[in-house]
PDB file of C-alpha atoms and ligand atoms in Angstrom:
ATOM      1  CA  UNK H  22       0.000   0.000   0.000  1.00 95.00           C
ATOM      2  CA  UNK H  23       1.767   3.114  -1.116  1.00 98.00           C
ATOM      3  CA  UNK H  24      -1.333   5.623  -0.213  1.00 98.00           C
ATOM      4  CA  UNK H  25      -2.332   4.545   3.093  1.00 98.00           C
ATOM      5  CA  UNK H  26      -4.181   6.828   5.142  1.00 96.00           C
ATOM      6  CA  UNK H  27      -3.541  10.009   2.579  1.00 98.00           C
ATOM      7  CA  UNK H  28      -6.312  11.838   1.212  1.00 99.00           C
ATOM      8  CA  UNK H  29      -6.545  12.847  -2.179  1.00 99.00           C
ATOM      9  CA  UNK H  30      -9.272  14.906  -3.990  1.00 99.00           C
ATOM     10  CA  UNK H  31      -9.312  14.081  -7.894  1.00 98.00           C
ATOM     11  CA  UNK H  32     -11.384  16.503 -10.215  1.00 98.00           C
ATOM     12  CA  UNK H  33     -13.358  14.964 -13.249  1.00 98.00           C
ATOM     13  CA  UNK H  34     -13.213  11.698 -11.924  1.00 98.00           C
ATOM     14  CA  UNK H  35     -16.389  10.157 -12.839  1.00 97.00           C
ATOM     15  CA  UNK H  36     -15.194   8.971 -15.989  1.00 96.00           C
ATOM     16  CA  UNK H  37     -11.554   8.041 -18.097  1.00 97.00           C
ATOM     17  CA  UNK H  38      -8.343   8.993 -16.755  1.00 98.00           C
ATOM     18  CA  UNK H  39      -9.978  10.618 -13.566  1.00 98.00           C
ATOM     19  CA  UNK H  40     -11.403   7.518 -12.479  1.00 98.00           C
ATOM     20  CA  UNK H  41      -8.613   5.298 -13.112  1.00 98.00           C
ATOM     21  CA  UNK H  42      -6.459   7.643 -10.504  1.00 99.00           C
ATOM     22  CA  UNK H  43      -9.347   7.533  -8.085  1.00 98.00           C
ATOM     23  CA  UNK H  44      -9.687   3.683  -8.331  1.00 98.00           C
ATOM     24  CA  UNK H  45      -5.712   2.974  -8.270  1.00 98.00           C
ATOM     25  CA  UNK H  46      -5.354   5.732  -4.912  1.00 99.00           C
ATOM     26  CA  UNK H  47      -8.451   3.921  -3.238  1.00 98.00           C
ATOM     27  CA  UNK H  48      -6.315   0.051  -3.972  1.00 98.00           C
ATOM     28  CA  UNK H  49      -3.457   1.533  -2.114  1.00 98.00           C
ATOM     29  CA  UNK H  50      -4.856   2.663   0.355  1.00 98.00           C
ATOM     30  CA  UNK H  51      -6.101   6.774   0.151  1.00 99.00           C
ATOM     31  CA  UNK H  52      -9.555   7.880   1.237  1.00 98.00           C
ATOM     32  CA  UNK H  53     -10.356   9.507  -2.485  1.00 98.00           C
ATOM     33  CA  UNK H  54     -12.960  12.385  -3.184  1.00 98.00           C
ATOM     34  CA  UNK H  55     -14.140  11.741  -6.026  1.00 98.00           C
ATOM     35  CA  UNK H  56     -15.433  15.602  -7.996  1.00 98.00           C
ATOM     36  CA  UNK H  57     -17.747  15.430 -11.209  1.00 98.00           C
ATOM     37  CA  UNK H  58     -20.214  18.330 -12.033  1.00 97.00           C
ATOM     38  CA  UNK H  59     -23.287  17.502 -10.801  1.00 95.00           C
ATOM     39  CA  UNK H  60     -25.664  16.429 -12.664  1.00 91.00           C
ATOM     40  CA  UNK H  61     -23.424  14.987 -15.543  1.00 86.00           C
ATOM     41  CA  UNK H  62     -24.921  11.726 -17.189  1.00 85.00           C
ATOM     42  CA  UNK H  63     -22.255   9.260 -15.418  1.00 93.00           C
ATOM     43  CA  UNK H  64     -23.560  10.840 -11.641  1.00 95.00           C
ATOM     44  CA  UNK H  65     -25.244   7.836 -11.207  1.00 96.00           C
ATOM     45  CA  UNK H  66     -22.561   5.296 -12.107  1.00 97.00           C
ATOM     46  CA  UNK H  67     -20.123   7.419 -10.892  1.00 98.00           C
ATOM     47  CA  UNK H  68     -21.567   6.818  -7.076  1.00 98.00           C
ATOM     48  CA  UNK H  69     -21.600   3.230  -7.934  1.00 98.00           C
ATOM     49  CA  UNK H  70     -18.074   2.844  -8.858  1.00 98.00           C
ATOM     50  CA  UNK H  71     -16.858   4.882  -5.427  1.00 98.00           C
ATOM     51  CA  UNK H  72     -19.019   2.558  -3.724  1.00 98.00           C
ATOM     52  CA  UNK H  73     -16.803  -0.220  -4.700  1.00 98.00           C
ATOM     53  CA  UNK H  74     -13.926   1.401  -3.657  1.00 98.00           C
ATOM     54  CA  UNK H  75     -11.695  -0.450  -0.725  1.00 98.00           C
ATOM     55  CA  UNK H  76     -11.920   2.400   0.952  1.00 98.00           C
ATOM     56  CA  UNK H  77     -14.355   4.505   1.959  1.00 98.00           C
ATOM     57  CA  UNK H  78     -14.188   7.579  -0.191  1.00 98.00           C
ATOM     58  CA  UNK H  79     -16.729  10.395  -1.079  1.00 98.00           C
ATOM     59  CA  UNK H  80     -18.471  12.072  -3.258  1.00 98.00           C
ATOM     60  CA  UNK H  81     -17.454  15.502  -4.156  1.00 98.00           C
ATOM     61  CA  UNK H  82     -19.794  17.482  -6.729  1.00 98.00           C
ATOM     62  CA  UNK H  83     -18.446  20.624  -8.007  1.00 98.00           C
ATOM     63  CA  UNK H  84     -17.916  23.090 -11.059  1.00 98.00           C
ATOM     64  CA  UNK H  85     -14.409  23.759 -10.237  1.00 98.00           C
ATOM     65  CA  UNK H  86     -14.498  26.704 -12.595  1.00 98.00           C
ATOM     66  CA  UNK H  87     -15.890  28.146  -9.548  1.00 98.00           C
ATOM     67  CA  UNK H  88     -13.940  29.469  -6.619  1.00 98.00           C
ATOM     68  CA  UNK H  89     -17.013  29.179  -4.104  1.00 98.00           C
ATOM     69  CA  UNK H  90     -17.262  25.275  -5.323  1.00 98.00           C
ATOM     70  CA  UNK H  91     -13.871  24.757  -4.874  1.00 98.00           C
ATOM     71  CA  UNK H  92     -13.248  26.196  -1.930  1.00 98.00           C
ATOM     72  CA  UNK H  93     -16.217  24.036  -0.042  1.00 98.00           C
ATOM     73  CA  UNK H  94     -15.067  20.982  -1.540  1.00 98.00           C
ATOM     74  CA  UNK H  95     -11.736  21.395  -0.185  1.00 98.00           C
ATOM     75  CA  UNK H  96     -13.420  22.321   2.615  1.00 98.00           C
ATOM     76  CA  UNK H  97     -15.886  18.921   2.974  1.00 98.00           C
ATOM     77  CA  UNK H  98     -12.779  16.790   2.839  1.00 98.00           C
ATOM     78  CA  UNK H  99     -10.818  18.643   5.158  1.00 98.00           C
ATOM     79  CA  UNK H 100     -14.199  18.412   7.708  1.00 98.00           C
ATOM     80  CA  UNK H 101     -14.847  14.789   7.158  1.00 98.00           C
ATOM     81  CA  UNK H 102     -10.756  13.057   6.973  1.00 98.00           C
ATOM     82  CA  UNK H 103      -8.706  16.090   8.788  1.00 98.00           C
ATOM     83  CA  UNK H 104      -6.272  16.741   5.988  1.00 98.00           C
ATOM     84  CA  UNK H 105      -5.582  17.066   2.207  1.00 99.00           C
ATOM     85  CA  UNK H 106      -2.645  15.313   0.962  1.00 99.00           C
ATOM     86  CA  UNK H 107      -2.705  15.085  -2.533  1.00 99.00           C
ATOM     87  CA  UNK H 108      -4.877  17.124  -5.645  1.00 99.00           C
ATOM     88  CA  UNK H 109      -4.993  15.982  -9.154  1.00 99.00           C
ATOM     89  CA  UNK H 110      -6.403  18.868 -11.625  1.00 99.00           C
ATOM     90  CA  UNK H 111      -7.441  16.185 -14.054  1.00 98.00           C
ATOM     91  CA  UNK H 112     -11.183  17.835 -14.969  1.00 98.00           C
ATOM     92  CA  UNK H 113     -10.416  18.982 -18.864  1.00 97.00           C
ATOM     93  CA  UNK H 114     -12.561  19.813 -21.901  1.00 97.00           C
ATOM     94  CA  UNK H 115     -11.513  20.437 -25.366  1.00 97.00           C
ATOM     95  CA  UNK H 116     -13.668  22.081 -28.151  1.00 97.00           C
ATOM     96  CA  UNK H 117     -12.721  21.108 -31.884  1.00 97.00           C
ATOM     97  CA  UNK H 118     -12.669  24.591 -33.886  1.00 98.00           C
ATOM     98  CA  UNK H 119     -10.971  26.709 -36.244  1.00 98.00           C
ATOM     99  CA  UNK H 120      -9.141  29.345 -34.761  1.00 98.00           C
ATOM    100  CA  UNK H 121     -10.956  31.822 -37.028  1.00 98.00           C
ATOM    101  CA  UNK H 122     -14.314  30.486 -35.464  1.00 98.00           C
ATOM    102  CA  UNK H 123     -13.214  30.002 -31.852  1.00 98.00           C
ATOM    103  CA  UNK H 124     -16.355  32.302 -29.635  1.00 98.00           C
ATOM    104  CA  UNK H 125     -15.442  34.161 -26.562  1.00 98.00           C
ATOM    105  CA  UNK H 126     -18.104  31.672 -25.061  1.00 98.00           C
ATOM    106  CA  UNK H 127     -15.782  28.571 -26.338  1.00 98.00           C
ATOM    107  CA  UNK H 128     -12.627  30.221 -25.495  1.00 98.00           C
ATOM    108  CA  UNK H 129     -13.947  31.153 -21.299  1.00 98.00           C
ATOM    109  CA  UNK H 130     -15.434  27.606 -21.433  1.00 98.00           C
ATOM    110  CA  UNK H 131     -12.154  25.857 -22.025  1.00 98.00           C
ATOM    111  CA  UNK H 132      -9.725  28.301 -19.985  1.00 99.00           C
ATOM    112  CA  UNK H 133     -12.278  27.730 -17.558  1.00 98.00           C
ATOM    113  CA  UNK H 134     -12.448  24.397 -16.522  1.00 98.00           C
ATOM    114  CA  UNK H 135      -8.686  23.544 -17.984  1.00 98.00           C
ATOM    115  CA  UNK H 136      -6.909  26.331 -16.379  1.00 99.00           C
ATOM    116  CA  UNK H 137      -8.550  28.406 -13.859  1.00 99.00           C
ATOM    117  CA  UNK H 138      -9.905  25.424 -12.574  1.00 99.00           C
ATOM    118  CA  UNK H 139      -6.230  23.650 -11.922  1.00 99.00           C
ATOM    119  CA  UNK H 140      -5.182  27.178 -10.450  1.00 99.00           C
ATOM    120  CA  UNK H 141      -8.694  27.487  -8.249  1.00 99.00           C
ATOM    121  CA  UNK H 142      -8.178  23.525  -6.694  1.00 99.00           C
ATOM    122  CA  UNK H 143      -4.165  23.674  -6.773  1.00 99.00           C
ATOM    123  CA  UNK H 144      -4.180  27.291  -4.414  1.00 99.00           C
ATOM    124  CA  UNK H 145      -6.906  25.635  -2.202  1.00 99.00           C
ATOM    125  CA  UNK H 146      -4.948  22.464  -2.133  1.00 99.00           C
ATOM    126  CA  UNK H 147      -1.891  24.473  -1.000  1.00 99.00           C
ATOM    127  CA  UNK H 148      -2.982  26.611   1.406  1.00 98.00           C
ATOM    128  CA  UNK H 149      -4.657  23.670   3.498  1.00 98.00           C
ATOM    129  CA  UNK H 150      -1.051  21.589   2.323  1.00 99.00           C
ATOM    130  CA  UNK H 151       0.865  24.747   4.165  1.00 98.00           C
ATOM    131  CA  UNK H 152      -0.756  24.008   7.207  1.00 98.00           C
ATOM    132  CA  UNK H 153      -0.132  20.374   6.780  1.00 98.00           C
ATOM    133  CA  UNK H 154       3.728  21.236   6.614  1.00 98.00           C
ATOM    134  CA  UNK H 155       3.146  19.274   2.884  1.00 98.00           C
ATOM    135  CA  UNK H 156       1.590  17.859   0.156  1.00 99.00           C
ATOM    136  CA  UNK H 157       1.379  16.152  -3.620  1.00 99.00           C
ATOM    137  CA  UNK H 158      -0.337  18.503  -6.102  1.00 99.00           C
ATOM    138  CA  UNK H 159      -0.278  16.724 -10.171  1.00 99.00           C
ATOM    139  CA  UNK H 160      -1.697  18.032 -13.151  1.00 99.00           C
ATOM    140  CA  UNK H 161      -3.183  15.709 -15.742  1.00 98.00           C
ATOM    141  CA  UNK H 162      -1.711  17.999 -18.948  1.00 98.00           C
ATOM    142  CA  UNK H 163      -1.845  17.183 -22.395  1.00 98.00           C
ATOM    143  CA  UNK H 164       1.167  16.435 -24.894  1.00 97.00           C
ATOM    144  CA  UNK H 165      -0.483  19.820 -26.141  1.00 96.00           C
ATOM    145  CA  UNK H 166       0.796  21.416 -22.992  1.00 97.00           C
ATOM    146  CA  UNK H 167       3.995  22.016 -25.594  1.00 95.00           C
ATOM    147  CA  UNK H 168       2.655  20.812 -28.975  1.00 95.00           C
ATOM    148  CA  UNK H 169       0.206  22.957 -31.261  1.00 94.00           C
ATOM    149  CA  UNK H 170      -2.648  21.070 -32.397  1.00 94.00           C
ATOM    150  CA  UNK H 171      -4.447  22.142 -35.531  1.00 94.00           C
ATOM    151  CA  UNK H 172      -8.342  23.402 -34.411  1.00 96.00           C
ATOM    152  CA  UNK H 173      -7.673  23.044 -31.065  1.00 97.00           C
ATOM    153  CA  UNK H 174      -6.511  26.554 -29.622  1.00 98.00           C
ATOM    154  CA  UNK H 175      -8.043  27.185 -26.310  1.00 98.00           C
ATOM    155  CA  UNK H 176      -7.221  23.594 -25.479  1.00 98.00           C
ATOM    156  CA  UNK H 177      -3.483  23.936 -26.059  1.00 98.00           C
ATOM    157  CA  UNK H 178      -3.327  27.344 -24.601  1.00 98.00           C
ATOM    158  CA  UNK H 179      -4.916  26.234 -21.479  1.00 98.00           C
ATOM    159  CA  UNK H 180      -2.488  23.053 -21.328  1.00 98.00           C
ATOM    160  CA  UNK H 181       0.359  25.568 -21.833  1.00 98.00           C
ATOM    161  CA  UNK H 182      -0.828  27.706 -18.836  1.00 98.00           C
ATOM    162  CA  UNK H 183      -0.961  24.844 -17.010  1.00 98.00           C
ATOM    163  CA  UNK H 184       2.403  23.836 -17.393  1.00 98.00           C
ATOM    164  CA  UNK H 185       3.810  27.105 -16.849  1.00 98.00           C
ATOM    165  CA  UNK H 186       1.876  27.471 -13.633  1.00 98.00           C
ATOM    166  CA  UNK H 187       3.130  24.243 -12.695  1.00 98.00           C
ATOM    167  CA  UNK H 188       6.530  25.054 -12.923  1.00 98.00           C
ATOM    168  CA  UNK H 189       5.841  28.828 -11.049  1.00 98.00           C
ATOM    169  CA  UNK H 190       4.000  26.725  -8.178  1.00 99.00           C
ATOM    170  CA  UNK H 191       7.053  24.085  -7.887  1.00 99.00           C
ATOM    171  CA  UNK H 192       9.586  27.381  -7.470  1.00 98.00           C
ATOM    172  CA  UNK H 193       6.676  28.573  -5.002  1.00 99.00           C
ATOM    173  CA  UNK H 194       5.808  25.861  -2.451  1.00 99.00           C
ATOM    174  CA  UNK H 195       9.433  24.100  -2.485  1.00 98.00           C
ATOM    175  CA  UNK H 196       9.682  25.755   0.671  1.00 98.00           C
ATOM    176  CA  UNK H 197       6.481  24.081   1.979  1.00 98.00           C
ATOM    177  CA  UNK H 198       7.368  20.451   1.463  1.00 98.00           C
ATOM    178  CA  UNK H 199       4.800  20.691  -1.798  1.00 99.00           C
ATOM    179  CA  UNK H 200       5.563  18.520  -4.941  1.00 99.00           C
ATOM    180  CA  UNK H 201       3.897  20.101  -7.605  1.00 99.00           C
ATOM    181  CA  UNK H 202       4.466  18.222 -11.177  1.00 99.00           C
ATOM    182  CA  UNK H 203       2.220  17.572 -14.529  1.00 98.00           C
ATOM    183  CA  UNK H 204       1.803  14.335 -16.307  1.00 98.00           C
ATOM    184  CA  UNK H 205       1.368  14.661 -20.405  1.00 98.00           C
ATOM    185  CA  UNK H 206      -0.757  12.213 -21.692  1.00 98.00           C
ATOM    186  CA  UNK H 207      -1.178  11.413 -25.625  1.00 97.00           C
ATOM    187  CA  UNK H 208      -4.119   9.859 -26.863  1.00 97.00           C
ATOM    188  CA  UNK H 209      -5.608   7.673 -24.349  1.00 98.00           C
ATOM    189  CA  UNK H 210      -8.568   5.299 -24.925  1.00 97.00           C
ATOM    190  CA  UNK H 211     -11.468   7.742 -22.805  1.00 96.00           C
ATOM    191  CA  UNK H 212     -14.343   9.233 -23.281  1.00 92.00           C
ATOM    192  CA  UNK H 213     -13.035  12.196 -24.845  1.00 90.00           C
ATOM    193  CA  UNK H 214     -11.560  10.642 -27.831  1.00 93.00           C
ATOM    194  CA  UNK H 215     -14.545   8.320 -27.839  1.00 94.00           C
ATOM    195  CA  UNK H 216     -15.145   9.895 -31.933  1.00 94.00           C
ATOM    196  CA  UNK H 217     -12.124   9.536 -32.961  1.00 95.00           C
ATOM    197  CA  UNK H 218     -12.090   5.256 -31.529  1.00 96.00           C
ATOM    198  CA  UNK H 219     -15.819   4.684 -33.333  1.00 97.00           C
ATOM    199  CA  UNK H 220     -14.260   5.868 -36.827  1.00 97.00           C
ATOM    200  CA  UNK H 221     -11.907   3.141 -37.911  1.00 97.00           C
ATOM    201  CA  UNK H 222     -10.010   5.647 -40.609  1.00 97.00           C
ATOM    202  CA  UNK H 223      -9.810   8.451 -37.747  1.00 96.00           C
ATOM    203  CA  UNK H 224      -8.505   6.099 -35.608  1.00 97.00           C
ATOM    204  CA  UNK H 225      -5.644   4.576 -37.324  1.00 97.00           C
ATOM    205  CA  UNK H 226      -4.511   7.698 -38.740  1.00 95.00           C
ATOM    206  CA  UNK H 227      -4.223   8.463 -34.892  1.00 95.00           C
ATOM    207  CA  UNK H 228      -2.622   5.382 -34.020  1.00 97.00           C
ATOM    208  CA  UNK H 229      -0.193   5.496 -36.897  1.00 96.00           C
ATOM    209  CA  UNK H 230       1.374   8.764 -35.351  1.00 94.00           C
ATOM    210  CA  UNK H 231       2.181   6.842 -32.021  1.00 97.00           C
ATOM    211  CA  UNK H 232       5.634   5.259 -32.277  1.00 96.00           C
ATOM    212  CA  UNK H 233       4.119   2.445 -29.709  1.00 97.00           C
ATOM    213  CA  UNK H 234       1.043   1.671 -32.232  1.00 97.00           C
ATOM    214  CA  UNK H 235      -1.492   1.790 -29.674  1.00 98.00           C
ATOM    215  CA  UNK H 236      -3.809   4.151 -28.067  1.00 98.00           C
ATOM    216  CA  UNK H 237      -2.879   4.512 -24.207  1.00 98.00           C
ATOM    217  CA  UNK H 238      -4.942   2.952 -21.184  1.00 98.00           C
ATOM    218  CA  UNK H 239      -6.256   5.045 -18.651  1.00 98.00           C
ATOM    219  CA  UNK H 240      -4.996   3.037 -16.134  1.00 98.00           C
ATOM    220  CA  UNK H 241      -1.291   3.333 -17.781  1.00 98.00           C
ATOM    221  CA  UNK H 242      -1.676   7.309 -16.670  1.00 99.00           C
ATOM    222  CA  UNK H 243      -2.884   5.851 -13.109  1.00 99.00           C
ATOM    223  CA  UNK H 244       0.374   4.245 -12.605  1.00 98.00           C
ATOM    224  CA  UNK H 245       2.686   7.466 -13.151  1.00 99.00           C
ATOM    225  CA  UNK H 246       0.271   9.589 -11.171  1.00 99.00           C
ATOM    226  CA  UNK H 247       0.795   7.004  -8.399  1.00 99.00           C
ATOM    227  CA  UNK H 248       4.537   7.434  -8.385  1.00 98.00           C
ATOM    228  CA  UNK H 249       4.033  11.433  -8.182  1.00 99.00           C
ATOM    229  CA  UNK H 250       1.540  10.801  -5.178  1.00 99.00           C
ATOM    230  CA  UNK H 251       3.918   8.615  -3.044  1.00 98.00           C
ATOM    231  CA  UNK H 252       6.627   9.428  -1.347  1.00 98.00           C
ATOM    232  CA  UNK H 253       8.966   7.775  -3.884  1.00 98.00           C
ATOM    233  CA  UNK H 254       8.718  11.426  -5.747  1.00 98.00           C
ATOM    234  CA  UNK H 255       9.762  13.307  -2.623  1.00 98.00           C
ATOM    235  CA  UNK H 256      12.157  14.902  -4.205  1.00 98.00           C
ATOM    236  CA  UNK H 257      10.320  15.490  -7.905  1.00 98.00           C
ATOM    237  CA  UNK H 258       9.406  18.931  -8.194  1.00 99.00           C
ATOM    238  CA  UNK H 259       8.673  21.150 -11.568  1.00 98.00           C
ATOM    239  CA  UNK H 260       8.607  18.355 -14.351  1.00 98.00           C
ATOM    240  CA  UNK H 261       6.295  16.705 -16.893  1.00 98.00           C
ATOM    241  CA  UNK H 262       6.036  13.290 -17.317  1.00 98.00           C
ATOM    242  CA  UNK H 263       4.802  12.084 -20.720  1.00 98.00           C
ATOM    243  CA  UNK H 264       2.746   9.339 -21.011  1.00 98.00           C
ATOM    244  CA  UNK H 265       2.365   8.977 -24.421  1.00 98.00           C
ATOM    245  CA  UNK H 266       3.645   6.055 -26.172  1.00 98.00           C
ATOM    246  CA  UNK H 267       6.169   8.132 -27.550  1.00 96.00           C
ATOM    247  CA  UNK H 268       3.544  10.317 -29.308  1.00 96.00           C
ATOM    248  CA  UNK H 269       5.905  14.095 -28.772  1.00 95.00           C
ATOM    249  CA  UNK H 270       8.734  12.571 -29.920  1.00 92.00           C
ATOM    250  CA  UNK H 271       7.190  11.721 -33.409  1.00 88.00           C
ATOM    251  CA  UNK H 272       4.765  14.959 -33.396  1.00 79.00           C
ATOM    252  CA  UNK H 273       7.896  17.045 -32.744  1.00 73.00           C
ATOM    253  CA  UNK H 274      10.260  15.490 -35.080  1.00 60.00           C
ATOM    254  CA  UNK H 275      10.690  18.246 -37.465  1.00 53.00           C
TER     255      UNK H 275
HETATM  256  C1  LIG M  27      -6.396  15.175 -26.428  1.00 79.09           C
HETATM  257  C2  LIG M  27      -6.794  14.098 -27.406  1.00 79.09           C
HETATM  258  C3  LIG M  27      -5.700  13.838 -28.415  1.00 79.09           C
HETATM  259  C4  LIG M  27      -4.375  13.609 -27.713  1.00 79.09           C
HETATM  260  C5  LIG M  27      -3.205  13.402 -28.669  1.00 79.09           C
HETATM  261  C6  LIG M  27      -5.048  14.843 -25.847  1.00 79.09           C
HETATM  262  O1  LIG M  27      -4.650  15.840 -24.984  1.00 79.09           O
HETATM  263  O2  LIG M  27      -7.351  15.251 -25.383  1.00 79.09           O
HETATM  264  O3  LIG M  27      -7.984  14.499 -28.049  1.00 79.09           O
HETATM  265  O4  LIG M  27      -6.005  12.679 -29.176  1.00 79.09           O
HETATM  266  O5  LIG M  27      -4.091  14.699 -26.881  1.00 79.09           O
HETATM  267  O6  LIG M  27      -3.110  14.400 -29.645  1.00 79.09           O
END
């Protein structure tokens, strides 16, 4: 058990990537809160799934665009377990566009949730970590944290802010005892990227870009978010770990 007794809030985690970090953190051993925005279609499986967990977690609806929501989640899980050990900004949306169509309504929508919602939980997260004397804070990124992709603007440029705030926050809290770090995934089989999967053509043009020839599991970005959570990374701080199947090397050959 490399988790046990930490407690770890993880945002967007009633479906993909976010679940597979709350289920892995539950197996070893961390109460998890578990965020979604409520009333999202998966609510009700969602609840399910936490109820399954090995250990108790809870449910922790929020729009974590908001400060208010934020702030009272943080706030619940600090009231019910005493402590907050570890955050994982892993909530993300992405809106397929041409930059010379992109609304202001698309563009707040996507900084939103991507990037002001990452800052709103990771300064929450680190003020209750100060008092703590520590703490774990990982951002689920995107390989387009450094790579431009073609009609998705306000996604990359949120996944850019979030890397740079990442690295600001590791200068920041070393002092504190915080670990603050990003992981990078490529295309991972999740919801998200549930088009591109259903269309056979669109999905092995994807797959022929990735040097592994596969599309990654969400529990494959579980596993590296685990190592930033323990106390194996104690002294990781600042850095993005792809998980990618080698997707930026290929994407950034040229
Ligand atoms: C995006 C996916 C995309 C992948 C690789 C991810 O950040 O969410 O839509 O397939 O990057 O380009």
């Amino acid at each position: 058990m490399r988790l046990e007794g930490k407690v770890a809030i993880v945002t967007g985690a009633n479906s993909g990537i976010g679940m597979a970090i709350a289920q892995r953190f539950a197996a070893e051993g961390a109460h998890v809160a578990v965020n979604y925005l409520p009333g999202g279609t998966r609510e009700a499986d969602t609840l399910k799934e936490l109820a399954a967990f090995p250990t108790e977690g809870m449910p922790a609806p929020a729009d974590i665009s908001k400060r208010a929501d934020v702030e009272a989640m943080v706030q619940a899980v600090v009231q019910k377990y005493g402590r907050l050990d570890i955050a994982v900004n892993n909530a993300g949306v992405e809106i397929k566009k041409p930059f010379l169509e992109i609304t202001d309504e698309d563009w707040n929508f996507v900084l939103g949730v991507n990037l002001n919602g990452s800052f709103l939980l990771a300064q929450t997260a680190a003020r209750q970590m100060v008092k703590q004397g520590g703490g774990k804070i990982i951002n689920i990124s995107s390989v387009h944290e450094d790579v431009p992709f073609p009609a998705y603007a306000p996604y990359c440029t949120s996944k850019g802010g979030v890397r740079m705030m990442m690295r600001n926050m590791a200068l920041e809290l070393a002092p504190y005892n915080i670990n603050v770090n990003n992981i990078a995934p490529g295309a991972i089989a999740t919801p998200i990227n549930q088009a591109v999967l259903n269309d056979p053509a669109a999905k092995a043009a994807a797959v022929g870009e990735i040097p592994w020839g596969r599309f990654g599991k969400p529990e494959e970005v579980a596993a590296v978010a685990l190592f930033l959570a323990s106390d194996d990374a104690s002294y990781v701080t600042g850095s993005t770990y792809c998980v990618d199947g080698g997707l930026v090397q290929q994407v950034t050959r040229y």
